[in-house]
Amino acid sequence: MSIQPRAFLTLDCGSSTTSGAVLGHVGGRWRLIAHATAPSHIEPDEVLIGLLTRLGAADPGMLADLGADGGDMPTLVATWPRLVARTTPERRIAVLAGSRRQRRRLENVALRAGWLVVGGSADGDDPVVLSRLALSPETTAVLLGADRSPSGDEKRHLPDLAALVAAITRTRPELAVVLAGSAAAYESDFGIFDEPTAIAPVAPTVGGRSTQPEPGAAGPSNDKAAGQSKTPVSASAEASAQAAESAAEVAPSAAAAATPGRPGPAPTAAADATPGRSGPAPTAAETAFRSPDAILASPHILLAPDADAGSPPGASLQQVLEGLRALPNDSRLGVARSIYSLAYVLDRSIEIVEVGLQGGLLARAEPYGQGHFAVVSSHAGLADASFAPKNPSEEVIDGLLAWSTVALDRHRAMDRLNDLRLVPWGEADGEGASFRLAAAKAAFGRLIEATPELADHPLPELLVAAGGIFTALPPSLVALALADLVRRPGVSHLALDEARILGPLGAIEDETERRRLMANLADDILMPLGSLILPAGVRPGRSAGHLRIRDATTMSEIELHPGAVQVIDLPPGRTGRADLEFRDAVRLPKRAHHFSIEVGGGLGGLLVDLRDIPMRISDRPDSRRAALEAWQRGMWPESDE
Amino acid sequence: MTARARLAATEIPAELARVVGRRVLVFSPTIRYRLAPGDRALVAPGDMVEPGTPIAERTLEAEFVEIGPIDRPTEIKPGARGEASGTVAGGSLARLWANVQAEHEEPHPGSRPAIASMADRKQAPPGVERRRPPMPGKWWVGGGDRRGKPARAKGDQRIAGTLLYQVNGRWNAAAGERHEIVESAVAGIVREARNAVEVRIEVAGSAVPGAIAAGEPSRGYLDVPRLTDGDLWASALDVGRAGAVVVAGTRLSAQAISRARAMSIRGLIACSVGEGELRDLEASRQRQRASLAPSVSFGLIALDGHGRRPLATPILALLAAMAGREVAIVTDPPLLVFDDSDVPLPELPPDWIRARSGPHAGREGRWIKSAGLYRFRGGIHLEAAVVRFADYTDTTVVPVTDLERFIF
């Protein structure tokens, strides 16, 4: 009879930050016990050992309750189960198409799948240019795509393009090739070299809305999304898809699910690739999925749907490209999966913005349908949404300067951004913090630009920020950053994934298990930043109206000033009812004069953002910086230190 | 103490473990020369190369060339090697195969050698067909009979490049008239060589890793002039330093780079360089390549990054000890390569640290103790350390993430 563990560890190994956490079964349910963050040059086990040491010093009884039994910390770290998520390094894909129009569509999908993208089209570039893109040692995959029914301008180039790509795979057999849409008809061009090995997933749709079971996952949905219609794919593709699915089921299964609600079995093995840890010999499928280089070591051809398939258009191809790019327990995809589960558990619409060194993620999950038993989700992970992208373009610098409260010329801004990439944790205080905030906001802005479909959705009920750069900033600043960039009318609770366990929890393969664990941890894993009230249509003037907020013991009233961000102190754990009375009708999101809203507290308090939607700030650098500084000073008085 | 001996004797205090370690020397790194369509490797895996060994031939301004069908070597009569045999639509390729390098080794699926190694070439018996059938990436030489070219331009001008792909039995290539030979800047063993892709060389020696490198791989004697406040005046870069790789101090200016190139200086080493200067250099290189004027290779390396700060004293001492010896600047990855692995390293206290970023960037001193979580400017809480900088009398509390220690 085995003893069920009462605790497990999570690790999020990012490119610049490593976060570790201890989760224990306390008081009949799983709780977040402690967490710590460190620069990524520190060994993950060191982070966990330090965390357990501090936990033991602060509350030895708690450690004993978790089953420590007086063991030394390195032994505990080595023996306790753990869930591990890792950031996938940047990878580059060459997008080739017959026409510029098709190239743009394919590039958009590849960008949303997190690839660094270079592209060319046969009608605009000669074959030397196209082959240069694919032959570059930095390129790890090639996407050759065409419409399902290509028009003449596109169709006439396809034989040459297919021959070119097939020839490139002879020179670079390590390249992975994705043939999308009708380009798949040229699969035989590659047959003389290799057998096709894998294939396109199916993009189920229900009523025009995406019913992807979970972002980045291969398994079937547990939702009641019946009646799914399959995108037609070739028979060989279907067969290959089954093989790919079965392989994918094995790979993440090492991240065995914790069983919330009872003290075990906690996550076992946990897909841990930590050096020095022993474990069962990996299966062939695990081996294939373990190393990113292993994935790309042998040439293979993927057949995929065209850039319009799925809902939203391109979702199916995006899923294929994500699977090709991401590591088995990719942290970013894990976050998207966790948000999907959390939306179901909390029965709330949730959006999360995650910004890291290797890219960013913007994901939305929302329960829908009768009984809210199903969740619709979409996400986009952009390599370009890194807070310090490699080789920043002029647009990236423009975006940075637009949010910077530090006076910088373009060259200096570029130098500092490049240095931030070289030393992500460098100068994290003082002016460096302001610069990092501007870099994070610029990255957030790029994510929003890349996901125009989210602009049509109302403000989510819960808005979450994640990523090492946010966790190092004052919480109130993070709340302001969210308000600065999510310019949609509505009311939202703001939170921060400070412990960074959403990624590791996303490594749990079984959706039901993940939901159960989420139900236990929902109150712990997100740090409340406060609430955001964001009305649209506030007219300029001396006063926009009044706000009264009542909680169990107190009531306060403030006057609302157009163009300002007003903060009402509402500490974490407190809730209240805010009654807003506007002079003119505003949208929140419905148009009215009077609103009564339930709000929750947080470290940033209650933010009432009466600035314009979309936000209008002067284009003159000095005026813009002054405005940003004024808003920022209200949330970050220590900035003047 | 030599680098190898120092490595064996390295002792790091436990409390310094949380400070990021900066490796001063790496041994036998693998470097890469990138190739593009039209470029070919002149070496094969396993070949030993010395500085100056031709390793690749670049095709400048490679264009798309429609070749037409190419006969396979099997159709060539035995003993007819070098005779006109290939036919091309619209013209002949009389000397096509005669000019092709001996390429008889069947390529390995994972790492396709561009040509056979020297040893294999010597072993090939006479009269045996050594040519490979046309395949993507194969070197191709053609005449001035390209389509679309006016008759005047044809002449005897030869074009050469690499085959791209075949469609409907007709081959296409990336080829051009102008070529340049790429010589190895380092000694080592070729690990991978693929036409149009790359040549990888495992360096025989040691190297100082840098943060940024630009220009081309270059080689020269190491010149460590006297620095003024950590900087080298641009006027000090005179013709007397031609052929040198010069240590230029804190930061490279555009003026210093221009002047160094004009004086045939082979490279500059500094702590930092701005992105603007790098862009200027790249634009200048492109212009020079477009012109017909040949130029000596020039490379620069910034050891720390972009922000201005002085060179780390252990590295400066190392460079001073190596002054006068041949060094190479490699751009991919950024490395300053020494031919010798046994490099004399300066003595350094084990608790010696350097601020790599923040307001104290560039200062060096000794680690005193850990200060735990500390509230810094702007109310930011970070793990801190108490350090004593060399030029300060008092101790200073610094975020641990702003510090680095040296690993030999």
mmCIF file of N, CA, C and O in Angstrom, chain B residues 306-360:
data_model
loop_
_atom_site.group_PDB
_atom_site.id
_atom_site.type_symbol
_atom_site.label_atom_id
_atom_site.label_comp_id
_atom_site.label_asym_id
_atom_site.label_seq_id
_atom_site.Cartn_x
_atom_site.Cartn_y
_atom_site.Cartn_z
ATOM 1 N N HIS B 306 25.480 46.891 -24.934
ATOM 2 C CA HIS B 306 25.301 48.183 -25.595
ATOM 3 C C HIS B 306 25.548 49.362 -24.659
ATOM 4 O O HIS B 306 25.931 50.423 -25.104
ATOM 5 N N GLY B 307 25.255 49.196 -23.388
ATOM 6 C CA GLY B 307 25.401 50.312 -22.451
ATOM 7 C C GLY B 307 26.861 50.590 -22.135
ATOM 8 O O GLY B 307 27.670 49.668 -22.022
ATOM 9 N N ARG B 308 27.183 51.870 -21.991
ATOM 10 C CA ARG B 308 28.574 52.253 -21.737
ATOM 11 C C ARG B 308 29.018 51.789 -20.356
ATOM 12 O O ARG B 308 28.347 52.039 -19.362
ATOM 13 N N ARG B 309 30.120 51.115 -20.291
ATOM 14 C CA ARG B 309 30.749 50.722 -19.043
ATOM 15 C C ARG B 309 32.170 50.275 -19.353
ATOM 16 O O ARG B 309 32.445 49.862 -20.490
ATOM 17 N N PRO B 310 33.066 50.357 -18.391
ATOM 18 C CA PRO B 310 34.461 49.989 -18.666
ATOM 19 C C PRO B 310 34.636 48.486 -18.805
ATOM 20 O O PRO B 310 33.836 47.697 -18.293
ATOM 21 N N LEU B 311 35.710 48.126 -19.492
ATOM 22 C CA LEU B 311 36.046 46.703 -19.633
ATOM 23 C C LEU B 311 36.313 46.100 -18.264
ATOM 24 O O LEU B 311 36.924 46.742 -17.397
ATOM 25 N N ALA B 312 35.898 44.885 -18.080
ATOM 26 C CA ALA B 312 36.170 44.197 -16.812
ATOM 27 C C ALA B 312 37.682 44.025 -16.658
ATOM 28 O O ALA B 312 38.372 43.637 -17.608
ATOM 29 N N THR B 313 38.180 44.348 -15.486
ATOM 30 C CA THR B 313 39.636 44.315 -15.294
ATOM 31 C C THR B 313 40.234 42.917 -15.482
ATOM 32 O O THR B 313 41.335 42.816 -16.027
ATOM 33 N N PRO B 314 39.562 41.823 -15.078
ATOM 34 C CA PRO B 314 40.173 40.516 -15.356
ATOM 35 C C PRO B 314 40.338 40.257 -16.856
ATOM 36 O O PRO B 314 41.335 39.674 -17.279
ATOM 37 N N ILE B 315 39.385 40.730 -17.634
ATOM 38 C CA ILE B 315 39.478 40.515 -19.079
ATOM 39 C C ILE B 315 40.543 41.428 -19.687
ATOM 40 O O ILE B 315 41.318 41.023 -20.551
ATOM 41 N N LEU B 316 40.584 42.649 -19.176
ATOM 42 C CA LEU B 316 41.613 43.563 -19.661
ATOM 43 C C LEU B 316 43.010 43.020 -19.338
ATOM 44 O O LEU B 316 43.926 43.090 -20.170
ATOM 45 N N ALA B 317 43.151 42.462 -18.145
ATOM 46 C CA ALA B 317 44.449 41.881 -17.767
ATOM 47 C C ALA B 317 44.784 40.684 -18.656
ATOM 48 O O ALA B 317 45.941 40.501 -19.056
ATOM 49 N N LEU B 318 43.765 39.915 -18.969
ATOM 50 C CA LEU B 318 43.975 38.759 -19.849
ATOM 51 C C LEU B 318 44.424 39.216 -21.234
ATOM 52 O O LEU B 318 45.359 38.666 -21.822
ATOM 53 N N LEU B 319 43.765 40.261 -21.743
ATOM 54 C CA LEU B 319 44.126 40.777 -23.062
ATOM 55 C C LEU B 319 45.540 41.349 -23.038
ATOM 56 O O LEU B 319 46.314 41.171 -24.002
ATOM 57 N N ALA B 320 45.862 42.033 -21.945
ATOM 58 C CA ALA B 320 47.215 42.600 -21.840
ATOM 59 C C ALA B 320 48.260 41.489 -21.855
ATOM 60 O O ALA B 320 49.325 41.630 -22.469
ATOM 61 N N ALA B 321 47.939 40.375 -21.209
ATOM 62 C CA ALA B 321 48.891 39.258 -21.178
ATOM 63 C C ALA B 321 49.040 38.607 -22.545
ATOM 64 O O ALA B 321 50.067 37.993 -22.830
ATOM 65 N N MET B 322 48.021 38.740 -23.366
ATOM 66 C CA MET B 322 48.059 38.105 -24.692
ATOM 67 C C MET B 322 48.505 39.085 -25.778
ATOM 68 O O MET B 322 48.481 38.736 -26.963
ATOM 69 N N ALA B 323 48.831 40.307 -25.398
ATOM 70 C CA ALA B 323 49.182 41.334 -26.383
ATOM 71 C C ALA B 323 50.302 40.837 -27.294
ATOM 72 O O ALA B 323 51.275 40.219 -26.846
ATOM 73 N N GLY B 324 50.172 41.123 -28.556
ATOM 74 C CA GLY B 324 51.179 40.743 -29.529
ATOM 75 C C GLY B 324 50.907 39.407 -30.188
ATOM 76 O O GLY B 324 51.442 39.121 -31.258
ATOM 77 N N ARG B 325 50.066 38.577 -29.577
ATOM 78 C CA ARG B 325 49.786 37.271 -30.172
ATOM 79 C C ARG B 325 48.657 37.396 -31.203
ATOM 80 O O ARG B 325 47.893 38.347 -31.201
ATOM 81 N N GLU B 326 48.564 36.395 -32.038
ATOM 82 C CA GLU B 326 47.502 36.379 -33.041
ATOM 83 C C GLU B 326 46.170 36.035 -32.383
ATOM 84 O O GLU B 326 46.098 35.074 -31.597
ATOM 85 N N VAL B 327 45.162 36.792 -32.689
ATOM 86 C CA VAL B 327 43.817 36.496 -32.203
ATOM 87 C C VAL B 327 42.843 36.612 -33.371
ATOM 88 O O VAL B 327 43.182 37.196 -34.408
ATOM 89 N N ALA B 328 41.677 36.077 -33.185
ATOM 90 C CA ALA B 328 40.656 36.164 -34.234
ATOM 91 C C ALA B 328 39.341 36.631 -33.618
ATOM 92 O O ALA B 328 38.999 36.239 -32.499
ATOM 93 N N ILE B 329 38.651 37.456 -34.356
ATOM 94 C CA ILE B 329 37.292 37.842 -33.969
ATOM 95 C C ILE B 329 36.326 36.998 -34.795
ATOM 96 O O ILE B 329 36.426 36.954 -36.024
ATOM 97 N N VAL B 330 35.439 36.323 -34.114
ATOM 98 C CA VAL B 330 34.446 35.485 -34.780
ATOM 99 C C VAL B 330 33.073 36.074 -34.477
ATOM 100 O O VAL B 330 32.810 36.502 -33.354
ATOM 101 N N THR B 331 32.219 36.087 -35.478
ATOM 102 C CA THR B 331 30.933 36.768 -35.291
ATOM 103 C C THR B 331 29.783 35.835 -34.919
ATOM 104 O O THR B 331 28.770 36.281 -34.412
ATOM 105 N N ASP B 332 29.924 34.549 -35.191
ATOM 106 C CA ASP B 332 28.800 33.635 -34.930
ATOM 107 C C ASP B 332 29.298 32.352 -34.266
ATOM 108 O O ASP B 332 29.771 31.448 -34.959
ATOM 109 N N PRO B 333 29.268 32.258 -32.970
ATOM 110 C CA PRO B 333 28.825 33.246 -31.986
ATOM 111 C C PRO B 333 29.923 34.274 -31.739
ATOM 112 O O PRO B 333 31.058 34.071 -32.179
ATOM 113 N N PRO B 334 29.599 35.347 -31.044
ATOM 114 C CA PRO B 334 30.612 36.372 -30.805
ATOM 115 C C PRO B 334 31.725 35.838 -29.902
ATOM 116 O O PRO B 334 31.488 35.502 -28.740
ATOM 117 N N LEU B 335 32.927 35.755 -30.461
ATOM 118 C CA LEU B 335 34.057 35.205 -29.709
ATOM 119 C C LEU B 335 35.327 35.938 -30.092
ATOM 120 O O LEU B 335 35.506 36.341 -31.248
ATOM 121 N N LEU B 336 36.214 36.057 -29.131
ATOM 122 C CA LEU B 336 37.580 36.482 -29.404
ATOM 123 C C LEU B 336 38.434 35.240 -29.185
ATOM 124 O O LEU B 336 38.569 34.763 -28.057
ATOM 125 N N VAL B 337 39.000 34.727 -30.261
ATOM 126 C CA VAL B 337 39.618 33.400 -30.213
ATOM 127 C C VAL B 337 41.132 33.510 -30.086
ATOM 128 O O VAL B 337 41.779 34.296 -30.807
ATOM 129 N N PHE B 338 41.673 32.734 -29.171
ATOM 130 C CA PHE B 338 43.125 32.577 -29.055
ATOM 131 C C PHE B 338 43.486 31.194 -29.599
ATOM 132 O O PHE B 338 42.767 30.227 -29.381
ATOM 133 N N ASP B 339 44.641 31.128 -30.244
ATOM 134 C CA ASP B 339 45.051 29.835 -30.795
ATOM 135 C C ASP B 339 45.438 28.855 -29.700
ATOM 136 O O ASP B 339 45.375 27.649 -29.888
ATOM 137 N N ASP B 340 45.851 29.405 -28.574
ATOM 138 C CA ASP B 340 46.375 28.569 -27.506
ATOM 139 C C ASP B 340 45.294 28.328 -26.444
ATOM 140 O O ASP B 340 44.525 29.224 -26.121
ATOM 141 N N SER B 341 45.254 27.110 -25.927
ATOM 142 C CA SER B 341 44.310 26.841 -24.838
ATOM 143 C C SER B 341 44.876 27.256 -23.489
ATOM 144 O O SER B 341 44.126 27.575 -22.568
ATOM 145 N N ASP B 342 46.165 27.210 -23.369
ATOM 146 C CA ASP B 342 46.777 27.577 -22.092
ATOM 147 C C ASP B 342 47.065 29.073 -22.070
ATOM 148 O O ASP B 342 48.161 29.535 -22.398
ATOM 149 N N VAL B 343 46.057 29.787 -21.674
ATOM 150 C CA VAL B 343 46.149 31.243 -21.638
ATOM 151 C C VAL B 343 46.505 31.661 -20.217
ATOM 152 O O VAL B 343 45.883 31.179 -19.261
ATOM 153 N N PRO B 344 47.463 32.541 -20.048
ATOM 154 C CA PRO B 344 47.790 32.990 -18.688
ATOM 155 C C PRO B 344 46.652 33.843 -18.120
ATOM 156 O O PRO B 344 46.271 34.842 -18.711
ATOM 157 N N LEU B 345 46.128 33.413 -17.001
ATOM 158 C CA LEU B 345 44.993 34.132 -16.412
ATOM 159 C C LEU B 345 45.458 34.954 -15.214
ATOM 160 O O LEU B 345 46.358 34.545 -14.487
ATOM 161 N N PRO B 346 44.815 36.096 -15.018
ATOM 162 C CA PRO B 346 45.195 36.915 -13.856
ATOM 163 C C PRO B 346 44.711 36.282 -12.559
ATOM 164 O O PRO B 346 43.707 35.563 -12.544
ATOM 165 N N GLU B 347 45.444 36.542 -11.497
ATOM 166 C CA GLU B 347 45.002 36.086 -10.174
ATOM 167 C C GLU B 347 43.815 36.939 -9.744
ATOM 168 O O GLU B 347 43.821 38.154 -9.918
ATOM 169 N N LEU B 348 42.829 36.297 -9.182
ATOM 170 C CA LEU B 348 41.618 37.042 -8.806
ATOM 171 C C LEU B 348 41.064 36.466 -7.506
ATOM 172 O O LEU B 348 40.957 35.255 -7.363
ATOM 173 N N PRO B 349 40.704 37.334 -6.558
ATOM 174 C CA PRO B 349 40.090 36.802 -5.338
ATOM 175 C C PRO B 349 38.791 36.089 -5.683
ATOM 176 O O PRO B 349 38.069 36.512 -6.592
ATOM 177 N N PRO B 350 38.455 35.018 -4.988
ATOM 178 C CA PRO B 350 37.235 34.269 -5.329
ATOM 179 C C PRO B 350 35.956 35.074 -5.120
ATOM 180 O O PRO B 350 34.931 34.754 -5.716
ATOM 181 N N ASP B 351 36.021 36.108 -4.272
ATOM 182 C CA ASP B 351 34.808 36.899 -4.015
ATOM 183 C C ASP B 351 34.792 38.183 -4.840
ATOM 184 O O ASP B 351 34.092 39.133 -4.499
ATOM 185 N N TRP B 352 35.560 38.189 -5.902
ATOM 186 C CA TRP B 352 35.592 39.387 -6.748
ATOM 187 C C TRP B 352 34.327 39.440 -7.599
ATOM 188 O O TRP B 352 33.966 38.478 -8.261
ATOM 189 N N ILE B 353 33.648 40.562 -7.549
ATOM 190 C CA ILE B 353 32.406 40.695 -8.313
ATOM 191 C C ILE B 353 32.450 41.991 -9.130
ATOM 192 O O ILE B 353 33.276 42.876 -8.894
ATOM 193 N N ARG B 354 31.530 42.072 -10.051
ATOM 194 C CA ARG B 354 31.426 43.261 -10.915
ATOM 195 C C ARG B 354 29.960 43.587 -11.112
ATOM 196 O O ARG B 354 29.138 42.673 -11.254
ATOM 197 N N ALA B 355 29.644 44.880 -11.096
ATOM 198 C CA ALA B 355 28.263 45.296 -11.401
ATOM 199 C C ALA B 355 28.117 45.320 -12.911
ATOM 200 O O ALA B 355 28.833 46.055 -13.588
ATOM 201 N N ARG B 356 27.223 44.525 -13.435
ATOM 202 C CA ARG B 356 27.062 44.463 -14.892
ATOM 203 C C ARG B 356 25.944 45.364 -15.377
ATOM 204 O O ARG B 356 25.806 45.592 -16.575
ATOM 205 N N SER B 357 25.111 45.845 -14.470
ATOM 206 C CA SER B 357 24.039 46.761 -14.864
ATOM 207 C C SER B 357 23.669 47.626 -13.665
ATOM 208 O O SER B 357 24.176 47.421 -12.559
ATOM 209 N N GLY B 358 22.779 48.574 -13.905
ATOM 210 C CA GLY B 358 22.371 49.464 -12.819
ATOM 211 C C GLY B 358 23.287 50.662 -12.698
ATOM 212 O O GLY B 358 24.212 50.847 -13.495
ATOM 213 N N PRO B 359 23.043 51.484 -11.692
ATOM 214 C CA PRO B 359 23.818 52.723 -11.559
ATOM 215 C C PRO B 359 25.303 52.488 -11.300
ATOM 216 O O PRO B 359 26.109 53.375 -11.531
ATOM 217 N N HIS B 360 25.667 51.311 -10.814
ATOM 218 C CA HIS B 360 27.086 51.031 -10.547
ATOM 219 C C HIS B 360 27.726 50.223 -11.673
ATOM 220 O O HIS B 360 28.811 49.656 -11.478
#
